[in-house]
Short mmCIF file of C-alpha atoms in Angstrom, two decimals:
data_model
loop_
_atom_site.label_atom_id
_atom_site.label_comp_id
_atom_site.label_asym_id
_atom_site.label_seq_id
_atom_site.Cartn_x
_atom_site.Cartn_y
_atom_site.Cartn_z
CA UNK V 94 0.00 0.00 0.00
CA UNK V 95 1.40 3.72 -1.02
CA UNK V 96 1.79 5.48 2.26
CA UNK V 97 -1.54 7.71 3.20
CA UNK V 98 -0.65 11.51 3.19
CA UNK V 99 -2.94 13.95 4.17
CA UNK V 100 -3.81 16.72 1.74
CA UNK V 101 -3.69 19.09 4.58
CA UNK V 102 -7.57 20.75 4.09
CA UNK V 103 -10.52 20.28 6.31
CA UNK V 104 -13.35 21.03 5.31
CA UNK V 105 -17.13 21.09 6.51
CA UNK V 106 -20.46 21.40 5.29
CA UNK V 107 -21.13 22.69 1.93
CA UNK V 108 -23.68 24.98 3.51
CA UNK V 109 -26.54 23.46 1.32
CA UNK V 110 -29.99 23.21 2.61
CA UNK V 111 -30.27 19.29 3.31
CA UNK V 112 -33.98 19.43 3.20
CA UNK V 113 -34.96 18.77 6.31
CA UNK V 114 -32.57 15.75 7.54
CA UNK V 115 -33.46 13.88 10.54
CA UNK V 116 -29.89 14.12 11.55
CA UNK V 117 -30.17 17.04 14.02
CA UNK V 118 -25.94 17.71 14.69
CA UNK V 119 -24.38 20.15 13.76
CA UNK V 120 -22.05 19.91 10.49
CA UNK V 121 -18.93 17.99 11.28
CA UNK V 122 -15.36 19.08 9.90
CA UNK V 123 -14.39 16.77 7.11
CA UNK V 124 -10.65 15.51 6.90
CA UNK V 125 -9.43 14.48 3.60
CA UNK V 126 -6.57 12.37 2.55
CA UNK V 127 -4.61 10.86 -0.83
CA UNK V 128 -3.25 7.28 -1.41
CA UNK V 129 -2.73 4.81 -3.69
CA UNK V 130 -3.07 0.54 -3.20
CA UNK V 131 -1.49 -1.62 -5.22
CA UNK V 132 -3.37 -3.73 -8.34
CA UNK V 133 -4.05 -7.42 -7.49
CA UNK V 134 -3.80 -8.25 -11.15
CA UNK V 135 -0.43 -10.30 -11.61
CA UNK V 136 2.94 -8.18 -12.70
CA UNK V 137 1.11 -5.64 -12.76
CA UNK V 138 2.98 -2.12 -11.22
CA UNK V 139 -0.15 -0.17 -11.15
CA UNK V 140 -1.11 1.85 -8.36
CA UNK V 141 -4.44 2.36 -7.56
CA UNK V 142 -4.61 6.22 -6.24
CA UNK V 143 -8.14 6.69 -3.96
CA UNK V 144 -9.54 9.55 -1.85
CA UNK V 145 -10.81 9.78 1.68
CA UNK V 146 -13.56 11.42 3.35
CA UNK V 147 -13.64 11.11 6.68
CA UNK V 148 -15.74 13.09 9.58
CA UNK V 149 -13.14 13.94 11.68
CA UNK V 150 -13.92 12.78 15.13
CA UNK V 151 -12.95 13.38 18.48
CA UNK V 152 -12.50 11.86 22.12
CA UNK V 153 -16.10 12.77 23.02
CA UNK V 154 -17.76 12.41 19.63
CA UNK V 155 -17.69 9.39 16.59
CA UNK V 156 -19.57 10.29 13.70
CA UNK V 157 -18.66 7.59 11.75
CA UNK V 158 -21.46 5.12 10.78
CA UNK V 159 -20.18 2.71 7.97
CA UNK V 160 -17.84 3.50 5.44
CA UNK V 161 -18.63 3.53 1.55
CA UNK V 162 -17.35 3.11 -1.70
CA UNK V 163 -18.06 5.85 -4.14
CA UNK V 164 -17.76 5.11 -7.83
CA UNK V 165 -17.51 7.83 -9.64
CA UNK V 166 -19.49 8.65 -13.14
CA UNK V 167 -17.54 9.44 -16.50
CA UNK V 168 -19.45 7.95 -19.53
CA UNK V 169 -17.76 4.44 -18.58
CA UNK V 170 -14.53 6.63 -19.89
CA UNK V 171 -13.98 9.36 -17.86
CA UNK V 172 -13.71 10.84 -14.05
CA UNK V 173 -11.22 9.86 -11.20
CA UNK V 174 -11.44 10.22 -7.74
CA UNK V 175 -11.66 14.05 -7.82
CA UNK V 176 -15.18 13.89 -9.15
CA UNK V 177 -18.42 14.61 -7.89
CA UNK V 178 -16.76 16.44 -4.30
CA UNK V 179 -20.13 18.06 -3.55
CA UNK V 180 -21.80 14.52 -2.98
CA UNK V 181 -18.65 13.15 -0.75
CA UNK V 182 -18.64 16.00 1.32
CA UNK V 183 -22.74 15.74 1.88
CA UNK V 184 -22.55 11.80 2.63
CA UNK V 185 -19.67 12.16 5.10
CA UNK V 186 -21.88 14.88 6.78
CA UNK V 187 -24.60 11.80 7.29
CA UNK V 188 -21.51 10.33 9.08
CA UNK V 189 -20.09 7.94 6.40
CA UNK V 190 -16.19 7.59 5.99
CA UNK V 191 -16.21 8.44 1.85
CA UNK V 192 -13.25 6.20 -0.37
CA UNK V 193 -12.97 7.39 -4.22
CA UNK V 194 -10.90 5.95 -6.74
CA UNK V 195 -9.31 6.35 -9.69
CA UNK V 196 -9.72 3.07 -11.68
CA UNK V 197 -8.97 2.44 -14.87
CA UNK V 198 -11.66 2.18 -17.08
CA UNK V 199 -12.66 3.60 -21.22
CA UNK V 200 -10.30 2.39 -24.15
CA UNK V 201 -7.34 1.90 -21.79
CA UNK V 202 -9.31 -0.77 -19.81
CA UNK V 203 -12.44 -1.82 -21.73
CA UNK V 204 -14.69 -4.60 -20.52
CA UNK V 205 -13.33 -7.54 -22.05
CA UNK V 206 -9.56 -6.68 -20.01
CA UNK V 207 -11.48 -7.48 -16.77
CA UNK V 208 -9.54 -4.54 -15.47
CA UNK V 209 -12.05 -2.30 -14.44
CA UNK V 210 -13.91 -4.74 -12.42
CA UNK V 211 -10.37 -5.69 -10.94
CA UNK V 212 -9.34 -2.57 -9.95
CA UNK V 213 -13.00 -1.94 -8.49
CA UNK V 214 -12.85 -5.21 -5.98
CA UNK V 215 -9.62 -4.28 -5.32
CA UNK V 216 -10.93 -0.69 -3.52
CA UNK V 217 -13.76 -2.77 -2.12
CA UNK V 218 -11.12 -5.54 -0.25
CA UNK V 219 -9.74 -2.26 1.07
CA UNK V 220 -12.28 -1.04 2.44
CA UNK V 221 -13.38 -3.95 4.22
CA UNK V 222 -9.98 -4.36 5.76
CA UNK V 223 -9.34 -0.95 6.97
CA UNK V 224 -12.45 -0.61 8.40
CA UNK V 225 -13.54 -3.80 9.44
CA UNK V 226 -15.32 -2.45 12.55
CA UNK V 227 -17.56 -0.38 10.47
CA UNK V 228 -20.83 -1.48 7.66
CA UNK V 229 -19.80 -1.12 4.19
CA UNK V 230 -22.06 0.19 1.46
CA UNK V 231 -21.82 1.38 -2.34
CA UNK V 232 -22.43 4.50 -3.94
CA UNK V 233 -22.99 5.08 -7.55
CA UNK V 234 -23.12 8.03 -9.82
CA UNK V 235 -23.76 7.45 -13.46
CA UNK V 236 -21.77 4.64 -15.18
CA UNK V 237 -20.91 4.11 -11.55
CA UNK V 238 -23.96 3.26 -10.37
CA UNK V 239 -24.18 0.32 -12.69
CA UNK V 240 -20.60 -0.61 -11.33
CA UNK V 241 -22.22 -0.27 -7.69
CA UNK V 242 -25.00 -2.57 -8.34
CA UNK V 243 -23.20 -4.84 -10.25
CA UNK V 244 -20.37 -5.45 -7.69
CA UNK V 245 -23.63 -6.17 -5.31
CA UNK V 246 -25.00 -8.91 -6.94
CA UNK V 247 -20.93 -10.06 -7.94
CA UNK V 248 -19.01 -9.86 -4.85
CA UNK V 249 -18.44 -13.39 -3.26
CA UNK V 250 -20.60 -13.78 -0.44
CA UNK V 251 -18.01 -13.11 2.06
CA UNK V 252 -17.92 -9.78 1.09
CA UNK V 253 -20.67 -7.87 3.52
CA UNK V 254 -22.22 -5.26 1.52
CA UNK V 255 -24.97 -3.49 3.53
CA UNK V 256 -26.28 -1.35 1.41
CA UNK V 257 -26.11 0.09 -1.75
CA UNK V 258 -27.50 3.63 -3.65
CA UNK V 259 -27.06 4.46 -6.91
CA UNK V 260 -27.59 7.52 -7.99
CA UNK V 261 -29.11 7.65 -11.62
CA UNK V 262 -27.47 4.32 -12.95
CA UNK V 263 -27.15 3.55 -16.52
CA UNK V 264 -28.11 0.26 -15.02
CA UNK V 265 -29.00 -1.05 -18.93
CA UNK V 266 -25.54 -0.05 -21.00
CA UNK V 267 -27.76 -1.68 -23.78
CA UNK V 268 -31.05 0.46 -23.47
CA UNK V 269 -28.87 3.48 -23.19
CA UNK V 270 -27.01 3.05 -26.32
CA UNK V 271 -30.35 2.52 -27.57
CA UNK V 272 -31.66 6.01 -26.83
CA UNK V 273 -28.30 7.64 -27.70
CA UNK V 274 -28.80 6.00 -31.27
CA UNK V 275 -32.51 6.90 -31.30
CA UNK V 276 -31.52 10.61 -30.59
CA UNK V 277 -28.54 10.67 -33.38
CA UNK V 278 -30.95 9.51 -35.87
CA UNK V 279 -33.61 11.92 -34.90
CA UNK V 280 -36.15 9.58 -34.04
CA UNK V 281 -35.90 9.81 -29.97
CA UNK V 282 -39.08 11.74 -29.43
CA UNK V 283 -41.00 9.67 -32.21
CA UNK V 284 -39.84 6.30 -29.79
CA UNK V 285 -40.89 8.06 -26.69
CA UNK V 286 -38.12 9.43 -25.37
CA UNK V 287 -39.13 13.02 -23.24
CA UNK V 288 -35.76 14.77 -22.77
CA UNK V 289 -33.10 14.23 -24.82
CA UNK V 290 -30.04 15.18 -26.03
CA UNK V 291 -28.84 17.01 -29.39
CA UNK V 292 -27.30 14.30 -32.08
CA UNK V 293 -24.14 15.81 -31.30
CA UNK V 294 -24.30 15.00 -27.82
CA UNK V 295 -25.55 12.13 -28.46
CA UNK V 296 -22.90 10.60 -30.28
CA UNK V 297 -19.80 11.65 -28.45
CA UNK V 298 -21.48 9.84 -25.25
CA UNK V 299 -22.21 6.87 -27.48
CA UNK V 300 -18.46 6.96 -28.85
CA UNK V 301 -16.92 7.26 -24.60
CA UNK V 302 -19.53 4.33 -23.34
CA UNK V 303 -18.35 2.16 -26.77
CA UNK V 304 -15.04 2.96 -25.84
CA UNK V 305 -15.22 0.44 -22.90
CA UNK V 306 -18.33 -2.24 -23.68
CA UNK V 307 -17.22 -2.05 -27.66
CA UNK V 308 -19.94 -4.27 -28.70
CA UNK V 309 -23.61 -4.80 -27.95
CA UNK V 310 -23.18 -8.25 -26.97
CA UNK V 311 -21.18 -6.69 -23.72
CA UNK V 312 -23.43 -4.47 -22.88
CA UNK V 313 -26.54 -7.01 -23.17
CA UNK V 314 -24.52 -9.56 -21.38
CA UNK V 315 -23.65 -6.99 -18.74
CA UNK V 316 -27.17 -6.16 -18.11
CA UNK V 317 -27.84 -9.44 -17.12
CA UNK V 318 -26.66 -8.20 -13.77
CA UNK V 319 -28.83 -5.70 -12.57
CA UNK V 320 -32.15 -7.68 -13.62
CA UNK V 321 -32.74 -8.49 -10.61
CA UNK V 322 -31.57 -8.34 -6.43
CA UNK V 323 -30.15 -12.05 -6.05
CA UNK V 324 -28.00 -10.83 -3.00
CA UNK V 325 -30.48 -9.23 -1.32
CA UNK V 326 -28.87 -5.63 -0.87
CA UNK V 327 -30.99 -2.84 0.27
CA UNK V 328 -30.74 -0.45 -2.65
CA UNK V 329 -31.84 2.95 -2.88
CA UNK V 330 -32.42 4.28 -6.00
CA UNK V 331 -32.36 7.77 -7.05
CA UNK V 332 -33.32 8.86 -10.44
CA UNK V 333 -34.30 12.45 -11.83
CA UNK V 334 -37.36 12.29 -14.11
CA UNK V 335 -36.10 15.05 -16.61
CA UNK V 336 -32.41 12.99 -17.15
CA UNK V 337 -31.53 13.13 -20.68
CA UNK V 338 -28.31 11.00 -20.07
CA UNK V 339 -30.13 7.95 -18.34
CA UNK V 340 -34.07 7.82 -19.75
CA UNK V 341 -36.49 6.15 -16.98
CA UNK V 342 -36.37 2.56 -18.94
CA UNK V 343 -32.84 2.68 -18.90
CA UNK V 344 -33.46 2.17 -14.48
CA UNK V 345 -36.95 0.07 -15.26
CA UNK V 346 -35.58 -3.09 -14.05
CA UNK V 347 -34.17 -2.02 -10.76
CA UNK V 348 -36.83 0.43 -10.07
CA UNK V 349 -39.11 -2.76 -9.79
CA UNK V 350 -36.18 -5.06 -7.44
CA UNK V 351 -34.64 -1.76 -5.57
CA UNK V 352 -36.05 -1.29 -1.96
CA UNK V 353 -36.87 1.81 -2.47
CA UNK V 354 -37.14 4.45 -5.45
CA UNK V 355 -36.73 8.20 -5.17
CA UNK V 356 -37.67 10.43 -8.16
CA UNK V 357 -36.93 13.68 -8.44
CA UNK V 358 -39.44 16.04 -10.54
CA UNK V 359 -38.05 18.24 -12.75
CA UNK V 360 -34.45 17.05 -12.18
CA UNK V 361 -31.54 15.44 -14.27
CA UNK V 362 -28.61 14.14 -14.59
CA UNK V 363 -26.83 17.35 -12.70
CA UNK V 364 -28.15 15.05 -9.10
CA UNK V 365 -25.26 12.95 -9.76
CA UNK V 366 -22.78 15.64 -9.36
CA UNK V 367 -24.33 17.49 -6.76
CA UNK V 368 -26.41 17.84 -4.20
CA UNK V 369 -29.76 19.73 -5.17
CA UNK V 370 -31.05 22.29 -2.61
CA UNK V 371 -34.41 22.25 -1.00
CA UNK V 372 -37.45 20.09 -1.22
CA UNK V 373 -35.67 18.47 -4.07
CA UNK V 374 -32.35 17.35 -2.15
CA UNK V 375 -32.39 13.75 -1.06
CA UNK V 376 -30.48 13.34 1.49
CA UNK V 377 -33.00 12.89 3.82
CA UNK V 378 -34.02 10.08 1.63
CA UNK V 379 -30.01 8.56 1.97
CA UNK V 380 -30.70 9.29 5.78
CA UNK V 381 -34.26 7.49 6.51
CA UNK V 382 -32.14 4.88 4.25
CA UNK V 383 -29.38 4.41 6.28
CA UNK V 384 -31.41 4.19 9.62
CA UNK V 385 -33.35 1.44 7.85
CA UNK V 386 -30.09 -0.73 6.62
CA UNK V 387 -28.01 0.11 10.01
CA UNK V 388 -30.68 -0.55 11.74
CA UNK V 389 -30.53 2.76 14.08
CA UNK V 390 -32.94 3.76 16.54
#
């Protein structure tokens, strides 16, 4: 393992309105730190670098309620551990230790390498072991959220998960290159589709998410996955209903097998990089959640 140095900034809340969490504390100061762990693939020098989000605690106080993985978005192609901030920063202030990664994914690691999914269970054996006396959970934004729930129903059975939330999944790489190809040919609205994106837009997502399935038979194999819960992992899913990057049948399949599903009106695809402020924020959703799964009084 590289050695863990601190990036020397604390943090606290993001001073967003959290809608009404049941969590009555004050925000707690957020410590963050840089690392790397080593690939488990064979001769292979890679370092694996991940972030940490950690409510810093003290004698008289322990925030900390279970620590989660969160895998970022990027089109299946893009993103490292610096992305989506806003949403690390909100979960640790629910009390959840935060670990990001970096992992190699897109053209340099496509699906058929089995590297992505390597480097993924690698950051997920970490996690386990340095914090074995905490629950472990996944977190999902985007692309990642189909990573999250497909590590769920993956792992080996050894592997604890307690809970997992992705946050609009393209859950269905297949449907979604569907509507992408339904949009650059014009036709989206005529098949059904509500919000959607110009051709343009539309085709350099199509190109990044090809970049790393490369065929359809992938991406319908890899679907096969998030049909349904066979672990049994309380999921919470959270889904805008205005999203022109992940269209509602994209989720269809999990929305009927997830514990529970929270749509946002009049929202997109922005929830996965942010936390949305007001009635619309749901955290208090990831917070009634967590009681549930952690079984809190």
């Amino acid at each position: 393992m590289g050695n863990c140095q601190a990036v020397n900034k604390a943090t606290s809340a993001d001073g967003h309105d959290d809608g009404g969490s049941s969590r009555k504390q004050p925000p707690v100061d957020v410590t963050v730190t840089e690392t790397s762990i080593p690939s488990s693939i064979e001769n292979d020098k890679f370092q694996i670098p991940i972030k940490i989000f950690a409510p810093t605690t003290t004698p008289s106080s322990n925030t900390k309620r279970a620590v989660v993985f969160f895998i970022h978005g990027g089109i299946f192609a893009l993103g490292d551990m610096h992305s989506h901030p806003t949403i690390s920063h909100a979960l640790c202030q629910l009390g959840l230790v935060v670990v990001t990664a970096s992992f190699r994914n897109g053209e340099e690691a496509p699906h058929e390498s089995n590297v992505a999914m390597r480097d993924l269970n690698d950051v997920v054996d970490h996690c386990l072991q340095t914090y074995k006396d905490l629950p472990f959970g996944l977190v999902g934004s985007s692309s990642g959220g189909f990573f999250a729930i497909h590590l769920c129903q993956t792992l080996h059975s050894t592997k604890q998960i307690a809970f997992c939330i992705p946050i609009c999944p393209v859950a269905d790489p297949f449907k979604r290159a569907s509507y992408l190809r339904s949009s650059i040919s014009g036709s989206a609205k005529s098949d059904g589709y509500n919000a959607v994106h110009t051709p343009e837009k539309s085709k350099y997502i199509l190109e990044k998410q090809l970049s790393f399935w490369q065929s359809d038979e992938c991406m319908l194999e890899a679907r096969e996955s998030t049909k349904s819960n066979t672990k049994n992992v309380p999921t919470l899913l959270i889904i805008g209903s205005d999203d022109k990057n992940v269209p509602f049948d994209v989720t269809n399949e999990v929305q009927g097998w997830a514990t529970r599903t929270v749509v946002i009106g009049g929202k997109g695809h922005e929830l996965c990089d942010k936390i949305v402020e007001g009635y619309c924020c749901y955290l208090p959703d990831i917070e009634r959640f967590l009681e549930h799964c952690l079984r809190e009084d």
